[in-house]
XYZ file of C-alpha atoms in Angstrom:
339
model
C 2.202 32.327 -34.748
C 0.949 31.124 -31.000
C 1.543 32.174 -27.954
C 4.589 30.938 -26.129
C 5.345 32.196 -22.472
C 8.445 31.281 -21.590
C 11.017 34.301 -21.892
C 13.707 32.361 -24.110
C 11.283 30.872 -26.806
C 9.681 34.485 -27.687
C 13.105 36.018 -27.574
C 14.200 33.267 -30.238
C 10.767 33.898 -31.993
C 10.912 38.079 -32.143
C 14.333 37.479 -33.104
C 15.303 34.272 -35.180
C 17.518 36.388 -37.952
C 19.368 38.234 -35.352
C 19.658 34.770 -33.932
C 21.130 32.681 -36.798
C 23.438 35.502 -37.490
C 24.982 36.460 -34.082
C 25.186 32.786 -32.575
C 27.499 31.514 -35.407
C 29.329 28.477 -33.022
C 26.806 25.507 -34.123
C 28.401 23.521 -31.338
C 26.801 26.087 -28.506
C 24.294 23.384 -27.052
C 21.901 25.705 -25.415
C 21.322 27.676 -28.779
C 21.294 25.492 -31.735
C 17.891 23.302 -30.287
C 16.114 26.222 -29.877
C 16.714 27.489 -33.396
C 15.597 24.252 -34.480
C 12.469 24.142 -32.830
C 11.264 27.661 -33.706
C 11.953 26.699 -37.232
C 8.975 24.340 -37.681
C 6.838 27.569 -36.923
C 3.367 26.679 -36.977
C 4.379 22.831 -38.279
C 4.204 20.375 -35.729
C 7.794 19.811 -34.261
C 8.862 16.470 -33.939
C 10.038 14.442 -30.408
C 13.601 14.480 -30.705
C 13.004 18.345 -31.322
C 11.039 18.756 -28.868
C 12.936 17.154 -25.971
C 16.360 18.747 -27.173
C 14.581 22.048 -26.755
C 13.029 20.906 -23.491
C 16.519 20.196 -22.421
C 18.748 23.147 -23.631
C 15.818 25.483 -21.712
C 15.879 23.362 -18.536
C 19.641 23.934 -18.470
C 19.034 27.937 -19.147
C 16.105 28.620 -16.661
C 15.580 25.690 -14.423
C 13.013 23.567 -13.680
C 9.991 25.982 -14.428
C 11.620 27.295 -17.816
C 10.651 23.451 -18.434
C 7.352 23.606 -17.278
C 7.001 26.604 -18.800
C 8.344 25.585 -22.648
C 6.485 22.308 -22.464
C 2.978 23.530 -21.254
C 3.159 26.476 -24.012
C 4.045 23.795 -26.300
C 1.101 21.591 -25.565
C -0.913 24.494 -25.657
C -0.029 25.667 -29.067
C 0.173 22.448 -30.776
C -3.005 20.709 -29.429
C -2.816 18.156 -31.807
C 0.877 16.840 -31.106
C 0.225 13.139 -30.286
C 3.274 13.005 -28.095
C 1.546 15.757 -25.240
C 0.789 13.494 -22.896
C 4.319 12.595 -22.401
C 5.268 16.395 -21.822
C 2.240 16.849 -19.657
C 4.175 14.085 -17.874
C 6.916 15.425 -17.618
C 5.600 18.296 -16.422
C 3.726 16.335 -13.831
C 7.381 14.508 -12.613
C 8.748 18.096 -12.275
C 5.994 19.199 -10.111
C 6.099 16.230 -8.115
C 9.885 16.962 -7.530
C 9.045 20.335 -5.827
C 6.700 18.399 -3.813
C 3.952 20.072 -5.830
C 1.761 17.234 -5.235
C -1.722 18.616 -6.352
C -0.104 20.285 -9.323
C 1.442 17.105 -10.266
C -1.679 15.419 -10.408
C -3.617 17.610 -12.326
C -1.155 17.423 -15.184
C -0.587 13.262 -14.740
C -4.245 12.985 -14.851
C -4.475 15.538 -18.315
C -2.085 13.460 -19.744
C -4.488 10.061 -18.799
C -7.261 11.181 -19.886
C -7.020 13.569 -22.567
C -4.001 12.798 -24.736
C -3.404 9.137 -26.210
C -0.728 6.902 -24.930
C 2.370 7.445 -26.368
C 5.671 4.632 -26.301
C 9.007 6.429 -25.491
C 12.164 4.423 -24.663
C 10.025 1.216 -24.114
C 7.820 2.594 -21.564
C 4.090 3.518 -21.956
C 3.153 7.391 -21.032
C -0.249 6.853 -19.371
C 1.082 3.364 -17.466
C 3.938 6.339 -16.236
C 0.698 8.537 -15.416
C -1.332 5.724 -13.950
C 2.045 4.627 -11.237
C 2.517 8.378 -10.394
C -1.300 9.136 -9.447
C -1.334 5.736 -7.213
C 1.368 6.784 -5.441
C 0.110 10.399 -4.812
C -4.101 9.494 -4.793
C -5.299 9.881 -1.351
C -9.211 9.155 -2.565
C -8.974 4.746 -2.265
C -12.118 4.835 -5.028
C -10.106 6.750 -7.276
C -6.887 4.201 -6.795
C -9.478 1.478 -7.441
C -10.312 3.329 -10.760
C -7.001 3.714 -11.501
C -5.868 0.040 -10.724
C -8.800 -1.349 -12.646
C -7.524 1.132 -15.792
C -3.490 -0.225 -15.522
C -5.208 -4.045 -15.113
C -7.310 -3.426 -18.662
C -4.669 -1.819 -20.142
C -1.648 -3.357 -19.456
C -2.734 -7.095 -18.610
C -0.047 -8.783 -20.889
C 2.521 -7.132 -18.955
C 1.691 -7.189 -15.177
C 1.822 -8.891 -12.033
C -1.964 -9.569 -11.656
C -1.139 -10.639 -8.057
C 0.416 -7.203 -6.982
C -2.560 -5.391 -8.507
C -5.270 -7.739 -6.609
C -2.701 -7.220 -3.422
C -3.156 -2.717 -4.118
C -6.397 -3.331 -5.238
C -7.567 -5.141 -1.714
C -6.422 -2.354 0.033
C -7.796 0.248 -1.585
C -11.247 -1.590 -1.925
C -10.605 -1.935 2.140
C -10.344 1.845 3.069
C -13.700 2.443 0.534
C -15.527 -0.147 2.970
C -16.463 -2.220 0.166
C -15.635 -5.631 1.931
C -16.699 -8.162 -0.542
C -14.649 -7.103 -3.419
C -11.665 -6.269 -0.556
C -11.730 -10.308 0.166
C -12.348 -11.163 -3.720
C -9.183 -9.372 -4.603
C -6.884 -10.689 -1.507
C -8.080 -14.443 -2.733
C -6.942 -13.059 -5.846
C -3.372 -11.734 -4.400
C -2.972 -15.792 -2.806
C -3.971 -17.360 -5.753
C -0.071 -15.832 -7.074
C 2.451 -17.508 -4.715
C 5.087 -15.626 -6.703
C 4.021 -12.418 -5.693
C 6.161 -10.137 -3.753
C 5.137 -7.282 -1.654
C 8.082 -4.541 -1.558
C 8.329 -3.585 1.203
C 5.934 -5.400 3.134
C 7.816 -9.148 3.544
C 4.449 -10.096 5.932
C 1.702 -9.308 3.358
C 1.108 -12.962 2.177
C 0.808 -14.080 5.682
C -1.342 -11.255 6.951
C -3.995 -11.333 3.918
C -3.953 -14.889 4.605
C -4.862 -14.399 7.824
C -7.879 -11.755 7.232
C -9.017 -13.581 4.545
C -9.461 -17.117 7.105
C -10.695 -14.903 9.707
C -13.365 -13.319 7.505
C -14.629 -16.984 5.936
C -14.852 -17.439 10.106
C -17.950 -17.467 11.975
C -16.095 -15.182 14.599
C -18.409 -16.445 17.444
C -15.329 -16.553 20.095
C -15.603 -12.860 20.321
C -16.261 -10.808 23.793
C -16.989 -7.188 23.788
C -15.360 -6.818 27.334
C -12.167 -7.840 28.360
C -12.497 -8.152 31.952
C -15.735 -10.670 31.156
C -13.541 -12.896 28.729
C -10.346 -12.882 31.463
C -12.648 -13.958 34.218
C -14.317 -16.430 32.462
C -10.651 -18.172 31.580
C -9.778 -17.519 35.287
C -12.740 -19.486 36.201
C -12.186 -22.548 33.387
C -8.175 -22.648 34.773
C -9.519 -22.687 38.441
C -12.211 -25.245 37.111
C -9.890 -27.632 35.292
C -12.342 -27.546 32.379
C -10.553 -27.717 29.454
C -13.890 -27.820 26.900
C -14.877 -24.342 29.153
C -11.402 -23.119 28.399
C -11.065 -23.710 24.732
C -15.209 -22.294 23.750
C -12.834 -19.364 24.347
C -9.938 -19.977 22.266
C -9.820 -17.952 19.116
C -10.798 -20.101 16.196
C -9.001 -18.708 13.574
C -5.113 -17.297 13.778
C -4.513 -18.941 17.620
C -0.787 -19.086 18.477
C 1.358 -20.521 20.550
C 4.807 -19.713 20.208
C 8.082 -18.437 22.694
C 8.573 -14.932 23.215
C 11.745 -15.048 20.788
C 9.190 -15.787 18.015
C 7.506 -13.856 15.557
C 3.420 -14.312 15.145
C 4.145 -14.463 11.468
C 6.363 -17.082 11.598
C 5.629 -20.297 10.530
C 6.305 -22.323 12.862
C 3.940 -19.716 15.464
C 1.560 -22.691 15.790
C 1.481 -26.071 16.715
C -1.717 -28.170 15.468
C -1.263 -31.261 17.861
C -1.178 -29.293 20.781
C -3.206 -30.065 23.492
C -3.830 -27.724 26.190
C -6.529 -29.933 28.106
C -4.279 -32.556 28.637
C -1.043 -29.924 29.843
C -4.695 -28.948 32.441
C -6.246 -31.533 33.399
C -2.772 -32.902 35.230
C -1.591 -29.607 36.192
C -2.614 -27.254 39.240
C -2.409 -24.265 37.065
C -2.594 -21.102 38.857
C -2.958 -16.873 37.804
C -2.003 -13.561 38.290
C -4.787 -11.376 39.886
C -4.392 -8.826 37.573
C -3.472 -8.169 34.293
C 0.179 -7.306 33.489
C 1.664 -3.965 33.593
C 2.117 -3.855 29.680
C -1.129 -4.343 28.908
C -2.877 -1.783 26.809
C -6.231 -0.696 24.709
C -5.383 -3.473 21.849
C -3.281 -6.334 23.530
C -3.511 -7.966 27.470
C -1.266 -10.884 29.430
C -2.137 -12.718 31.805
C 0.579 -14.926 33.661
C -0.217 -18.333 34.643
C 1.723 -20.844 35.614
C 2.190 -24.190 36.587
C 1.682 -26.380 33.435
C 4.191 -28.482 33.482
C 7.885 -29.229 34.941
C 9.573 -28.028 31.746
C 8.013 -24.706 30.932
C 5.630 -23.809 33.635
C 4.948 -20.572 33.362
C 2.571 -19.014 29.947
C 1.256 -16.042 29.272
C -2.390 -15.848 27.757
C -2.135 -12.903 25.004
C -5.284 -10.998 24.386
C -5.697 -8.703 21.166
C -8.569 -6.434 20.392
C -10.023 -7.104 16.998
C -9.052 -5.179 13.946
C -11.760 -6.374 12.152
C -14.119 -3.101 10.171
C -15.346 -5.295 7.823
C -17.637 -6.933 10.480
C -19.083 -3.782 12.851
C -20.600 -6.525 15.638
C -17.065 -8.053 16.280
C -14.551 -4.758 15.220
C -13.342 -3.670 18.864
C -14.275 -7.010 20.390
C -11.282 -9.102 22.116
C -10.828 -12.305 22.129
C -7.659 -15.090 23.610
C -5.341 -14.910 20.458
C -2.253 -17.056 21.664
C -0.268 -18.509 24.136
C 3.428 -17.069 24.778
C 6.050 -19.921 26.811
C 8.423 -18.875 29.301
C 8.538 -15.854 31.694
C 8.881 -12.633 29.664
C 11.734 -10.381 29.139
């Protein structure tokens, strides 16, 4: 007979007479599965076997009696179609120690070694394939791994969340074109949710206009792009002041609003006409909340109703473009004094 290494199971194997003999309540739980499982001796046992084994040693010895018995089993019976799902298993109970690296090792054995095996409804290696996403730090293996659960599985999943993962993933390789592919992908499925992540839509429809851009409103210095604003205000030159406007993503909202909203932007506005019969006027310097990624500049003087706005500056997030990432450029207009 094989090898098994967890203390129980070789008891119950050295001693299966004294066994049947001594335990004589068929009721005891923790007994009777194991008796059935070493009877199959070198015979493959079958799942419901298996797991009630599984189970009565779990409740015996813990967690790694589990590991133990199901690894040994694999081991022995290396042709048992149903090892991926124990490998699985083994993987989940890993994962629940925090094991991570352990856990991945045996979802990834049970991928890519054993076949894929239905239990209760749900697929083993779709089970692997959701684990290792969630604990794959590599993005080119998550691509990998989202291209396997998108051939695999097509019939049966949201082809909008796995462009939306996908995107991501292909954005922290650096491979940009397929990045943008798979976010057009992502908006092509209005149905899509994001868990989690109730902006997604909105921000990937954002990247996606702002790539298609030509992203020539950029400056690589601040203090150049503020001046020449300053000097456009001072000027009254309202074609000078909007070569400077962001192109894509511009908004002009209160400071009660969210940049994501919807209504963040209004198309008909004109801000030549609120300049050309206003005496705007500026701050000298920036404000005092400024930073390395954002900068406001007060101005005021646009009109009776709201007079004073606050030019919002944003350095650009933008790796898939290396001459503009780091660059800043005027990205909105704020109403009203701030709080």
């Amino acid at each position: 007979m094989g090898r098994i290494t967890t203390s129980v199971f070789l008891l119950i194997l050295t001693l299966g007479a004294f066994l049947m003999v001594s335990f004589q309540d068929p009721a005891d739980a923790r007994i009777v599965p194991l008796q059935n499982y070493a009877a199959f001796g070198e015979r493959t046992p079958p799942f419901p076997v298996v797991e009630r084994a599984a189970r009565a040693i779990r409740q015996n010895e813990g967690d790694q009696g589990m590991i133990a018995f199901l690894t040994s089993h694999v081991a022995r019976y290396r042709d048992d179609p149903n090892n991926g799902y124990y490998l699985s298993v083994t993987a989940d109970l890993y994962r629940e120690k925090g094991a991570g690296e352990l856990a991945r090792h045996y979802y990834r054995r049970a991928l890519f070694r054993y076949p894929d095996v239905t239990v209760r409804g749900v697929a083993s290696h779709r089970v692997a394939i959701n684990r290792l996403l969630a604990l794959e730090q590599d993005p080119r293996q998550r691509v990998d791994y989202l291209h396997y659960l998108q051939d695999q599985y097509s019939d049966s999943l949201d082809r909008g969340l796995v462009a939306y993962h996908l995107a991501k993933a292909y954005g922290e390789a650096g491979r940009w074109p397929e990045a943008f592919e798979s976010y057009r992908v992502f908006l092509a499925h209005p149905r899509t949710e994001i868990p989690g992540e109730p902006n997604a839509r909105q921000e990937a429809q954002r990247q996606v206009t702002f790539y298609d851009s030509g992203r020539r409103w950029t400056h690589q210095d601040l203090d150049t792009l503020v001046a020449r604003i300053k000097n456009a205000l001072w000027r009254q030159d309202p074609a000078a002041l909007l070569r400077h406007r962001a192109g894509e993503n511009f908004f002009t909202m209160s400071w009660q609003q969210d940049e994501m909203d919807a209504n963040s932007d209004i198309p008909t506005f004109d801000i030549g006409a609120f300049l050309r019969r206003s005496r705007v006027r500026f701050s000298r310097d920036l404000e005092v909340n400024s930073n390395a990624s954002e900068a406001y500049l007060r101005t005021w003087g646009w009109s009776h109703r709201i007079p004073t706005w606050y030019l919002y500056f944003r350095r650009i997030d933008f790796p898939a473009d290396p001459e503009v990432h780091g660059n800043w450029e005027w990205g909105g207009i704020l109403f009203g004094e701030a709080f």
